[in-house]
CSV table of N, CA and C in Angstrom, one decimal:
chain,number,residue,atom,x,y,z
A,1,UNK,N,224.4,142.0,226.7
A,1,UNK,CA,224.2,141.9,226.0
A,1,UNK,C,224.2,140.1,225.5
A,2,UNK,N,223.3,140.0,225.3
A,2,UNK,CA,223.0,138.1,224.9
A,2,UNK,C,223.4,137.6,223.8
A,3,UNK,N,223.8,139.0,222.4
A,3,UNK,CA,223.9,138.3,221.0
A,3,UNK,C,225.3,138.1,220.8
A,4,UNK,N,224.9,136.8,220.4
A,4,UNK,CA,226.1,136.6,219.8
A,4,UNK,C,226.8,136.7,218.8
A,5,UNK,N,228.0,136.7,218.4
A,5,UNK,CA,228.2,137.1,217.5
A,5,UNK,C,229.4,136.7,216.4
A,6,UNK,N,229.4,136.5,215.5
A,6,UNK,CA,230.0,135.6,214.3
A,6,UNK,C,231.1,137.1,213.7
A,7,UNK,N,232.5,136.1,214.8
A,7,UNK,CA,233.3,137.4,213.7
A,7,UNK,C,233.5,137.3,212.7
A,8,UNK,N,233.6,135.9,211.5
A,8,UNK,CA,234.0,136.1,210.2
A,8,UNK,C,232.6,136.6,209.1
A,9,UNK,N,231.7,136.4,210.0
A,9,UNK,CA,230.3,137.3,209.1
A,9,UNK,C,230.4,138.7,209.6
A,10,UNK,N,230.8,138.9,210.4
A,10,UNK,CA,230.5,140.8,211.0
A,10,UNK,C,232.0,141.6,210.0
A,11,UNK,N,232.8,141.0,209.1
A,11,UNK,CA,234.1,141.5,208.3
A,11,UNK,C,233.5,140.3,207.3
A,12,UNK,N,233.0,141.3,206.2
A,12,UNK,CA,233.4,140.2,204.7
A,12,UNK,C,234.2,139.9,204.6
A,13,UNK,N,235.0,140.5,204.5
A,13,UNK,CA,236.7,140.2,204.1
A,13,UNK,C,237.1,138.7,204.3
A,14,UNK,N,237.1,138.9,206.2
A,14,UNK,CA,237.4,137.5,206.3
A,14,UNK,C,236.4,136.7,206.2
A,15,UNK,N,235.0,136.4,206.1
A,15,UNK,CA,234.3,135.8,205.4
A,15,UNK,C,235.0,134.8,204.1
A,16,UNK,N,235.1,136.1,203.5
A,16,UNK,CA,235.6,135.8,202.1
A,16,UNK,C,236.9,134.6,202.5
A,17,UNK,N,237.7,135.1,203.1
A,17,UNK,CA,239.0,134.3,203.5
A,17,UNK,C,238.6,133.1,203.9
A,18,UNK,N,238.0,132.8,204.7
A,18,UNK,CA,237.0,131.4,205.1
A,18,UNK,C,236.9,130.6,204.3
A,19,UNK,N,236.2,131.2,202.9
A,19,UNK,CA,235.1,130.6,202.3
A,19,UNK,C,236.4,130.2,201.2
A,20,UNK,N,237.6,130.9,200.6
A,20,UNK,CA,238.6,130.6,200.2
A,20,UNK,C,239.8,130.0,200.9
A,21,UNK,N,239.9,129.4,201.9
A,21,UNK,CA,240.9,128.6,202.4
A,21,UNK,C,239.7,127.1,202.5
A,22,UNK,N,238.4,127.0,202.8
A,22,UNK,CA,238.0,126.0,202.8
A,22,UNK,C,237.8,125.0,201.4
A,23,UNK,N,237.9,126.1,200.4
A,23,UNK,CA,237.5,125.6,199.0
A,23,UNK,C,239.4,124.9,199.0
A,24,UNK,N,240.4,125.6,199.4
A,24,UNK,CA,241.6,125.2,198.8
A,24,UNK,C,241.5,123.9,199.6
A,25,UNK,N,241.2,123.8,200.5
A,25,UNK,CA,241.5,122.5,201.3
A,25,UNK,C,240.5,121.7,200.6
A,26,UNK,N,239.6,121.8,200.7
A,26,UNK,CA,238.8,120.9,199.6
A,26,UNK,C,239.6,120.7,198.2
A,27,UNK,N,239.9,121.4,197.3
A,27,UNK,CA,240.5,121.0,196.4
A,27,UNK,C,242.1,120.4,196.5
A,28,UNK,N,242.6,120.3,197.8
A,28,UNK,CA,243.9,119.5,197.9
A,28,UNK,C,243.7,118.2,198.1
A,29,UNK,N,242.5,117.9,199.0
A,29,UNK,CA,242.0,117.2,199.5
A,29,UNK,C,242.1,116.0,198.1
A,30,UNK,N,241.4,116.6,197.3
A,30,UNK,CA,241.0,115.8,195.2
A,30,UNK,C,242.4,115.3,195.3
A,31,UNK,N,242.7,116.6,195.2
A,31,UNK,CA,244.6,116.6,194.9
A,31,UNK,C,245.5,115.3,195.4
A,32,UNK,N,245.1,115.2,196.9
A,32,UNK,CA,245.5,114.0,197.3
A,32,UNK,C,245.2,112.8,197.2
A,33,UNK,N,243.8,112.8,197.2
A,33,UNK,CA,243.1,111.3,196.9
A,33,UNK,C,243.6,110.6,195.3
A,34,UNK,N,243.9,111.6,194.3
A,34,UNK,CA,244.0,111.3,192.9
A,34,UNK,C,245.7,110.6,193.4
A,35,UNK,N,246.1,111.1,193.8
A,35,UNK,CA,247.7,111.0,193.5
A,35,UNK,C,247.7,110.1,194.4
A,36,UNK,N,246.9,109.3,195.5
A,36,UNK,CA,247.1,108.5,196.3
A,36,UNK,C,246.6,107.2,195.6
A,37,UNK,N,245.3,107.0,194.8
A,37,UNK,CA,245.4,106.2,193.6
A,37,UNK,C,245.8,106.0,192.8
A,38,UNK,N,246.8,107.0,192.1
A,38,UNK,CA,247.4,107.0,191.0
A,38,UNK,C,248.9,106.1,191.4
A,39,UNK,N,249.2,106.3,192.6
A,39,UNK,CA,250.5,105.6,193.2
A,39,UNK,C,250.3,104.4,193.7
A,40,UNK,N,248.6,103.9,194.1
A,40,UNK,CA,248.5,102.6,194.2
A,40,UNK,C,248.5,101.7,192.7
A,41,UNK,N,248.1,102.3,191.9
A,41,UNK,CA,248.5,101.2,190.5
A,41,UNK,C,249.7,101.3,190.3
A,42,UNK,N,250.4,102.7,190.3
A,42,UNK,CA,252.1,102.8,190.4
A,42,UNK,C,252.9,101.8,190.5
A,43,UNK,N,252.9,101.5,191.6
A,43,UNK,CA,253.4,100.9,192.4
A,43,UNK,C,253.6,99.3,191.7
A,44,UNK,N,254.5,98.5,191.4
A,44,UNK,CA,255.2,97.2,190.8
A,44,UNK,C,255.4,96.4,191.6
A,45,UNK,N,255.6,96.7,192.8
A,45,UNK,CA,256.1,96.0,194.2
A,45,UNK,C,254.9,95.8,195.0
A,46,UNK,N,253.6,96.0,194.6
A,46,UNK,CA,252.7,95.5,195.0
A,46,UNK,C,252.2,94.5,194.3
A,47,UNK,N,250.8,93.5,195.4
A,47,UNK,CA,250.6,92.8,194.4
A,47,UNK,C,249.0,93.4,194.3
A,48,UNK,N,248.3,92.0,193.0
A,48,UNK,CA,247.1,92.7,193.0
A,48,UNK,C,246.2,92.8,194.3
A,49,UNK,N,246.2,91.8,194.9
A,49,UNK,CA,245.6,92.0,196.4
A,49,UNK,C,245.7,92.9,197.1
A,50,UNK,N,247.1,93.5,197.3
A,50,UNK,CA,247.4,94.6,198.1
A,50,UNK,C,246.8,95.9,197.7
A,51,UNK,N,246.8,95.6,196.1
A,51,UNK,CA,246.0,97.1,195.6
A,51,UNK,C,244.8,96.9,195.5
A,52,UNK,N,244.2,96.1,195.7
A,52,UNK,CA,243.0,96.1,195.7
A,52,UNK,C,242.2,96.6,197.1
A,53,UNK,N,243.5,95.9,197.7
A,53,UNK,CA,242.8,96.3,199.1
A,53,UNK,C,243.0,98.3,199.3
A,54,UNK,N,244.0,98.2,199.3
A,54,UNK,CA,244.3,99.6,199.6
A,54,UNK,C,243.3,100.4,198.6
A,55,UNK,N,242.8,100.3,197.5
A,55,UNK,CA,241.8,101.1,196.9
A,55,UNK,C,240.3,100.7,197.3
A,56,UNK,N,240.3,99.8,198.1
A,56,UNK,CA,238.8,99.3,198.7
A,56,UNK,C,239.4,100.7,200.2
A,57,UNK,N,239.9,100.4,200.3
A,57,UNK,CA,240.1,100.7,201.9
A,57,UNK,C,240.2,102.6,201.5
A,58,UNK,N,240.5,103.1,200.7
A,58,UNK,CA,240.6,104.1,200.2
A,58,UNK,C,239.1,104.8,199.7
A,59,UNK,N,238.5,104.0,198.9
A,59,UNK,CA,237.0,104.7,198.6
A,59,UNK,C,235.9,104.6,199.6
A,60,UNK,N,236.6,103.6,200.8
A,60,UNK,CA,235.4,103.2,201.4
A,60,UNK,C,235.4,104.3,202.5
A,61,UNK,N,236.6,104.1,203.1
A,61,UNK,CA,236.5,105.3,204.1
A,61,UNK,C,237.9,106.4,203.5
A,62,UNK,N,237.4,107.1,202.8
A,62,UNK,CA,238.8,107.7,202.4
A,62,UNK,C,239.6,108.7,203.2
A,63,UNK,N,239.0,108.9,204.1
A,63,UNK,CA,239.9,110.2,204.8
A,63,UNK,C,240.6,109.2,205.8
A,64,UNK,N,240.2,108.2,206.4
A,64,UNK,CA,241.8,107.3,207.0
A,64,UNK,C,242.2,106.5,206.1
A,65,UNK,N,241.6,105.9,205.1
A,65,UNK,CA,242.3,105.3,203.9
A,65,UNK,C,243.5,106.0,203.5
A,66,UNK,N,243.1,107.4,203.0
A,66,UNK,CA,244.9,108.1,202.3
A,66,UNK,C,245.5,108.8,203.8
A,67,UNK,N,245.0,108.7,204.9
A,67,UNK,CA,246.0,109.2,205.6
A,67,UNK,C,246.6,107.8,206.0
A,68,UNK,N,246.1,106.7,206.3
A,68,UNK,CA,247.0,105.6,206.9
A,68,UNK,C,248.1,105.1,205.7
A,69,UNK,N,247.5,105.6,204.2
A,69,UNK,CA,248.6,105.3,203.0
A,69,UNK,C,249.9,105.8,202.8
A,70,UNK,N,249.5,107.2,203.2
A,70,UNK,CA,250.0,108.5,203.4
A,70,UNK,C,251.7,107.7,204.6
A,71,UNK,N,250.9,107.9,205.6
A,71,UNK,CA,251.9,107.6,206.9
A,71,UNK,C,252.2,106.1,206.5
A,72,UNK,N,251.8,105.2,206.1
A,72,UNK,CA,252.4,103.9,205.9
A,72,UNK,C,253.3,103.9,204.4
A,73,UNK,N,253.0,104.2,203.2
A,73,UNK,CA,254.1,104.0,202.1
A,73,UNK,C,254.4,105.5,201.5
A,74,UNK,N,253.7,106.8,202.3
A,74,UNK,CA,254.3,107.6,201.3
A,74,UNK,C,255.4,108.6,201.7
A,75,UNK,N,256.3,107.4,202.2
A,75,UNK,CA,258.4,107.9,201.9
A,75,UNK,C,258.6,107.5,200.5
A,76,UNK,N,257.7,106.5,199.7
A,76,UNK,CA,257.9,106.1,198.5
A,76,UNK,C,257.5,106.1,197.4
A,77,UNK,N,256.4,107.0,197.8
A,77,UNK,CA,255.3,108.2,197.0
A,77,UNK,C,256.4,108.7,195.6
A,78,UNK,N,257.2,109.8,196.5
A,78,UNK,CA,257.9,110.4,195.2
A,78,UNK,C,259.3,109.7,194.8
A,79,UNK,N,259.6,108.9,195.1
A,79,UNK,CA,260.8,107.8,194.7
A,79,UNK,C,260.0,107.2,193.2
A,80,UNK,N,259.1,106.7,193.8
A,80,UNK,CA,257.6,106.0,192.2
A,80,UNK,C,257.7,107.1,191.2
A,81,UNK,N,257.8,108.2,191.6
A,81,UNK,CA,257.1,108.8,190.6
A,81,UNK,C,258.3,109.3,190.1
A,82,UNK,N,258.9,109.5,190.6
A,82,UNK,CA,260.6,110.0,190.0
A,82,UNK,C,260.9,109.1,189.0
A,83,UNK,N,260.8,107.7,189.3
A,83,UNK,CA,261.5,106.5,188.5
A,83,UNK,C,260.4,106.5,187.5
A,84,UNK,N,259.3,106.9,187.5
A,84,UNK,CA,258.4,106.7,186.2
A,84,UNK,C,258.7,107.7,185.3
A,85,UNK,N,259.1,109.4,186.0
A,85,UNK,CA,259.1,110.6,185.2
A,85,UNK,C,260.8,110.2,184.5
A,86,UNK,N,261.7,109.4,185.1
A,86,UNK,CA,262.7,109.5,184.5
A,86,UNK,C,262.6,108.2,183.0
A,87,UNK,N,261.8,107.1,183.6
A,87,UNK,CA,261.6,106.3,182.3
A,87,UNK,C,261.1,106.8,181.4
A,88,UNK,N,259.6,107.8,181.9
A,88,UNK,CA,259.3,108.1,180.7
A,88,UNK,C,260.6,109.2,179.7
A,89,UNK,N,261.0,109.9,180.2
A,89,UNK,CA,262.2,110.7,179.6
A,89,UNK,C,263.0,109.7,178.8
A,90,UNK,N,263.6,108.4,179.5
A,90,UNK,CA,264.6,108.0,178.7
A,90,UNK,C,264.1,107.6,177.7
A,91,UNK,N,263.1,106.7,177.4
A,91,UNK,CA,261.6,106.3,176.6
A,91,UNK,C,261.7,108.0,174.9
A,92,UNK,N,261.6,108.8,175.9
A,92,UNK,CA,260.9,109.8,175.0
A,92,UNK,C,262.5,110.0,174.2
A,93,UNK,N,264.1,110.2,174.9
A,93,UNK,CA,265.4,110.8,174.2
A,93,UNK,C,265.6,109.5,173.7
A,94,UNK,N,265.4,108.5,173.8
A,94,UNK,CA,265.7,107.2,172.7
A,94,UNK,C,264.6,107.0,171.6
A,95,UNK,N,263.4,107.5,171.7
A,95,UNK,CA,262.3,108.1,170.7
A,95,UNK,C,263.4,109.7,169.6
A,96,UNK,N,263.4,110.2,170.4
A,96,UNK,CA,264.1,111.0,169.5
A,96,UNK,C,265.2,110.9,169.4
A,97,UNK,N,266.2,110.2,170.1
A,97,UNK,CA,267.4,109.5,169.0
A,97,UNK,C,266.7,108.8,167.5
A,98,UNK,N,266.0,108.1,167.7
A,98,UNK,CA,266.2,106.4,166.7
A,98,UNK,C,265.5,107.6,166.0
A,99,UNK,N,264.5,109.0,165.7
A,99,UNK,CA,264.0,109.4,164.5
A,99,UNK,C,265.3,110.3,164.4
A,100,UNK,N,265.9,111.2,164.7
A,100,UNK,CA,266.6,111.7,164.4
A,100,UNK,C,267.7,110.6,163.8
A,101,UNK,N,268.2,109.4,163.7
A,101,UNK,CA,269.4,108.7,163.3
A,101,UNK,C,268.9,108.4,162.1
A,102,UNK,N,267.8,108.0,161.9
A,102,UNK,CA,267.1,107.5,160.9
A,102,UNK,C,267.2,108.3,159.4
A,103,UNK,N,266.5,109.6,160.2
A,103,UNK,CA,266.9,110.6,158.6
A,103,UNK,C,268.5,110.8,158.3
A,104,UNK,N,269.0,111.3,159.7
A,104,UNK,CA,270.6,111.8,159.4
A,104,UNK,C,271.2,110.9,158.4
A,105,UNK,N,271.5,109.7,158.2
A,105,UNK,CA,272.1,108.6,157.9
A,105,UNK,C,272.2,108.9,156.0
A,106,UNK,N,272.6,108.8,155.0
A,106,UNK,CA,272.6,109.2,153.4
A,106,UNK,C,272.3,107.6,153.6
A,107,UNK,N,271.3,107.5,152.2
A,107,UNK,CA,271.1,106.0,151.5
A,107,UNK,C,272.5,105.6,150.9
A,108,UNK,N,273.2,104.6,150.1
A,108,UNK,CA,274.0,104.1,149.1
A,108,UNK,C,273.2,105.2,148.1
A,109,UNK,N,271.7,105.7,147.5
A,109,UNK,CA,271.4,105.5,146.3
A,109,UNK,C,271.9,107.4,146.6
A,110,UNK,N,271.7,107.8,147.6
A,110,UNK,CA,271.9,109.2,148.2
A,110,UNK,C,273.2,109.5,147.6
A,111,UNK,N,274.3,108.9,147.9
A,111,UNK,CA,275.7,108.9,148.2
A,111,UNK,C,275.9,108.7,146.8
A,112,UNK,N,275.5,107.8,145.8
A,112,UNK,CA,275.8,107.5,144.6
A,112,UNK,C,275.1,108.5,143.9
A,113,UNK,N,274.2,109.9,144.1
A,113,UNK,CA,273.5,110.4,143.7
A,113,UNK,C,274.2,112.0,143.1
A,114,UNK,N,275.0,112.2,144.7
A,114,UNK,CA,275.5,113.2,145.3
A,114,UNK,C,277.4,113.1,144.2
A,115,UNK,N,277.4,111.9,143.8
A,115,UNK,CA,278.8,111.4,143.3
A,115,UNK,C,278.6,112.1,142.0
A,116,UNK,N,277.5,111.8,141.5
A,116,UNK,CA,276.9,112.0,139.8
A,116,UNK,C,277.2,112.9,139.7
A,117,UNK,N,276.2,113.4,140.7
A,117,UNK,CA,276.6,115.5,140.4
A,117,UNK,C,278.1,115.6,140.7
A,118,UNK,N,279.0,115.6,141.6
A,118,UNK,CA,280.3,116.2,141.3
A,118,UNK,C,280.9,115.8,140.1
A,119,UNK,N,280.8,114.1,139.3
A,119,UNK,CA,281.1,114.3,138.1
A,119,UNK,C,280.6,114.8,137.0
A,120,UNK,N,279.5,115.5,137.0
A,120,UNK,CA,278.8,116.0,136.5
A,120,UNK,C,279.0,117.2,136.1
A,121,UNK,N,279.3,117.7,137.1
A,121,UNK,CA,280.2,119.4,137.4
A,121,UNK,C,281.7,119.3,137.2
A,122,UNK,N,282.3,118.2,136.7
A,122,UNK,CA,283.4,118.3,136.4
A,122,UNK,C,284.4,118.8,137.6
A,123,UNK,N,283.7,118.5,139.1
A,123,UNK,CA,284.9,118.7,140.1
A,123,UNK,C,285.9,117.6,140.3
A,124,UNK,N,285.1,115.9,140.0
A,124,UNK,CA,286.3,114.4,140.3
A,124,UNK,C,286.2,113.8,138.8
A,125,UNK,N,287.5,113.1,138.8
A,125,UNK,CA,287.3,112.6,137.6
A,125,UNK,C,286.8,111.4,137.4
A,126,UNK,N,286.8,111.2,136.4
A,126,UNK,CA,286.0,109.3,136.3
A,126,UNK,C,286.6,108.5,137.1
A,127,UNK,N,288.1,108.7,137.3
A,127,UNK,CA,288.5,107.6,137.8
A,127,UNK,C,288.0,107.9,139.9
A,128,UNK,N,288.5,109.0,140.0
A,128,UNK,CA,287.5,108.9,141.2
A,128,UNK,C,286.2,108.9,141.8
A,129,UNK,N,285.5,108.8,140.8
A,129,UNK,CA,284.3,108.7,140.9
A,129,UNK,C,283.7,107.3,140.7
A,130,UNK,N,285.3,106.3,140.2
A,130,UNK,CA,284.9,104.5,140.3
A,130,UNK,C,285.4,104.4,141.5
A,131,UNK,N,286.4,104.9,142.0
A,131,UNK,CA,286.6,104.3,143.1
A,131,UNK,C,285.5,104.7,144.0
A,132,UNK,N,285.4,105.9,144.3
A,132,UNK,CA,284.0,106.4,145.2
A,132,UNK,C,283.0,105.5,145.0
A,133,UNK,N,282.4,105.3,144.3
A,133,UNK,CA,281.4,104.5,144.0
A,133,UNK,C,282.1,102.9,144.4
A,134,UNK,N,283.0,102.8,144.3
A,134,UNK,CA,283.1,101.4,145.3
A,134,UNK,C,283.0,101.2,146.8
A,135,UNK,N,283.4,102.0,146.9
A,135,UNK,CA,283.5,102.6,148.5
A,135,UNK,C,281.8,102.4,149.2
A,136,UNK,N,281.0,103.3,148.3
A,136,UNK,CA,279.9,103.4,148.7
A,136,UNK,C,279.0,102.4,148.3
A,137,UNK,N,279.3,101.6,147.4
A,137,UNK,CA,278.7,99.8,147.1
A,137,UNK,C,279.0,99.3,148.3
A,138,UNK,N,280.5,98.9,148.6
A,138,UNK,CA,281.1,98.3,149.3
A,138,UNK,C,280.4,98.8,150.8
A,139,UNK,N,279.7,99.9,151.2
A,139,UNK,CA,279.3,100.0,152.7
A,139,UNK,C,280.4,101.0,153.3
A,140,UNK,N,281.2,101.8,152.7
A,140,UNK,CA,282.1,102.1,153.4
A,140,UNK,C,282.2,103.9,153.0
A,141,UNK,N,281.1,104.4,152.6
A,141,UNK,CA,280.9,105.3,151.9
A,141,UNK,C,281.8,106.8,152.2
A,142,UNK,N,282.0,107.5,151.4
A,142,UNK,CA,282.3,108.6,151.7
A,142,UNK,C,282.3,109.5,153.0
A,143,UNK,N,281.1,110.0,153.6
A,143,UNK,CA,280.4,110.2,154.5
A,143,UNK,C,280.8,109.5,155.8
A,144,UNK,N,281.2,107.8,155.5
A,144,UNK,CA,281.4,106.9,156.5
A,144,UNK,C,282.8,107.4,156.9
A,145,UNK,N,283.7,107.0,155.9
A,145,UNK,CA,285.0,107.5,155.7
A,145,UNK,C,285.9,108.9,156.2
A,146,UNK,N,284.8,110.3,156.2
A,146,UNK,CA,285.0,111.2,156.4
A,146,UNK,C,284.9,111.0,158.1
A,147,UNK,N,283.6,110.5,158.5
A,147,UNK,CA,283.7,110.6,160.0
A,147,UNK,C,284.3,110.3,160.4
A,148,UNK,N,285.7,108.8,160.1
A,148,UNK,CA,286.0,108.2,160.7
A,148,UNK,C,287.0,108.0,161.0
A,149,UNK,N,287.5,109.2,159.8
A,149,UNK,CA,289.1,110.0,160.3
A,149,UNK,C,289.1,111.2,160.7
A,150,UNK,N,288.2,112.2,161.0
A,150,UNK,CA,287.9,113.1,161.9
A,150,UNK,C,288.3,113.1,163.6
A,151,UNK,N,287.3,111.1,163.8
A,151,UNK,CA,287.1,111.6,165.0
A,151,UNK,C,288.9,110.4,165.3
A,152,UNK,N,288.9,110.1,164.4
A,152,UNK,CA,290.3,109.4,164.8
A,152,UNK,C,291.3,110.5,165.1
A,153,UNK,N,291.4,111.6,164.8
A,153,UNK,CA,292.8,112.6,165.3
A,153,UNK,C,292.7,113.0,166.7
């Protein structure tokens, strides 16, 4: 029997397995290639010439360039990615705190309107209204004064 058998094509399921494996490895290769290129641009410690050299090496000889880059500089790839993620999270948190802080602090006009409503309902006297109004106009509104007394306990 001189017929050559191809095990992968004798069993269709094995053929599908090999096709899927090759497709997976092909996709993983592109993921690795793009991660290396992004890391080249992300690294602030490298000079422009070093970035250009690594990029040219990675594009002209992709397999060798990526493998040499991962061996030479792969240890810090994760650290750079984590530091960038932390910086983005801190910037996002700062933006959220800034947006939340500007909307929660009432202005003196709002404070005076609230005081006027309270006086109109008869909950405070004219003398109490005058003292509270002086505090608001001086920059020490009732909200700030109440906040300082609760934190001092």
